[in-house]
Amino acid sequence: MPDVDTHPLEVARRLAEDGDLDGAAAIFAELAADADGPDRAQAAVGLAVVLQERGDVPGARAAARTALATGHPEFAAQAACLLAESFESEDLTDQARAAWQAALGLGNPGYAPLAHMALARLAADEREAEEALRAALATGDPEIASRAAQRLAEFLLEEGEPGEAADVLLEALAVPDVADPPRLRVLLGVAHLELACAEFEGAVEEGGDVETSALAIELLARTLPLRGRDEDAERVWDYGLGHADERLAAQVRLRRDRDLL
């Protein structure tokens, strides 16, 4: 039995922990109904959680909206996240997106990383997703920044923007205690491979002296397979071997054949 001086919020929390959801809900509901009460926001969040556990989804959402309407920087933000997660569980994308936006609008930095990642996940198009991922990365959260950078870098690589991908990964690696740095470094290496391929290809297209052109062809042909582009590599070798400049073709043949010895 709680002490008579125990705060009602604490009593309700203990009841909920002990499995008395009805008792907890009754106390939380009474406190949440007091429009001028100092504990309204926190009580409404507690009520939303308890009702959710009881399976009363409409009631839980109504309680969360009560807490959200208070504008409390902590408990209103919690309520917005509860609403968003509830909507996501039923694939109510528009409502979930609005709830995550509401969480951001409350200005509590503690909820920004999670909200930005959720908005990236629920984005209507690639532009929205990219903006949300960049915002998540900018929060500097060790876990979220790493996840955001990985997703954004993979997207940029697919779009043929290895330079931007490298910048994103370097930004993430600069975050103190960032999560999963090995994965970030692997992706950074991939970005550098793509950049290298682009430079080698540019050198081949621009032409140059025989030795430089042959070297560029060899490096491009040997790098492409590292990105799973074996057929492209064979085309590069064929280009060099069949080049109109017989001196260049001979140099390329020597460079390819030494790998076969």
Short mmCIF file of N, CA and C in Angstrom, two decimals, residues 30 38 40 101 105 112 127 145-146 148 181 185 225-226 233 247 259 261:
data_model
loop_
_atom_site.label_atom_id
_atom_site.label_comp_id
_atom_site.label_asym_id
_atom_site.label_seq_id
_atom_site.Cartn_x
_atom_site.Cartn_y
_atom_site.Cartn_z
N GLU A 30 -7.79 10.98 -14.26
CA GLU A 30 -8.22 12.09 -13.39
C GLU A 30 -7.25 13.25 -13.48
N PRO A 38 -0.73 20.83 -12.97
CA PRO A 38 0.68 20.84 -13.38
C PRO A 38 1.16 19.52 -13.96
N ARG A 40 -0.71 17.50 -15.97
CA ARG A 40 -1.60 17.04 -17.03
C ARG A 40 -0.84 16.36 -18.17
N GLN A 101 6.41 15.02 -37.52
CA GLN A 101 6.66 16.45 -37.73
C GLN A 101 6.30 17.24 -36.48
N GLY A 105 8.52 19.75 -34.24
CA GLY A 105 8.08 21.12 -34.00
C GLY A 105 8.15 21.54 -32.55
N ALA A 112 14.76 14.59 -32.00
CA ALA A 112 15.01 14.92 -33.40
C ALA A 112 15.62 13.78 -34.20
N ARG A 127 13.55 12.79 -52.81
CA ARG A 127 14.03 14.10 -52.35
C ARG A 127 13.74 14.27 -50.86
N ALA A 145 23.18 8.97 -36.67
CA ALA A 145 24.04 9.56 -37.70
C ALA A 145 24.68 8.48 -38.56
N SER A 146 25.09 7.39 -37.92
CA SER A 146 25.70 6.29 -38.67
C SER A 146 24.69 5.65 -39.61
N ALA A 148 21.92 6.93 -40.79
CA ALA A 148 21.53 7.89 -41.83
C ALA A 148 22.60 8.00 -42.90
N PRO A 181 31.76 2.27 -37.19
CA PRO A 181 32.72 2.92 -38.10
C PRO A 181 33.30 1.99 -39.16
N ARG A 185 33.56 3.02 -43.07
CA ARG A 185 34.82 3.06 -43.80
C ARG A 185 34.78 2.18 -45.05
N PRO A 225 36.09 -4.69 -61.73
CA PRO A 225 35.59 -5.93 -61.12
C PRO A 225 35.39 -5.82 -59.61
N LEU A 226 36.10 -4.94 -58.95
CA LEU A 226 35.91 -4.74 -57.52
C LEU A 226 34.53 -4.19 -57.21
N ALA A 233 34.73 -4.29 -67.43
CA ALA A 233 36.19 -4.44 -67.43
C ALA A 233 36.68 -5.10 -68.71
N ARG A 247 51.11 0.92 -80.82
CA ARG A 247 52.00 0.99 -79.66
C ARG A 247 51.19 0.90 -78.37
N ASP A 259 49.34 -10.49 -65.89
CA ASP A 259 48.47 -11.00 -64.85
C ASP A 259 48.16 -12.47 -65.07
N LEU A 261 50.51 -14.71 -66.18
CA LEU A 261 51.74 -15.50 -66.06
C LEU A 261 51.80 -16.23 -64.72
#
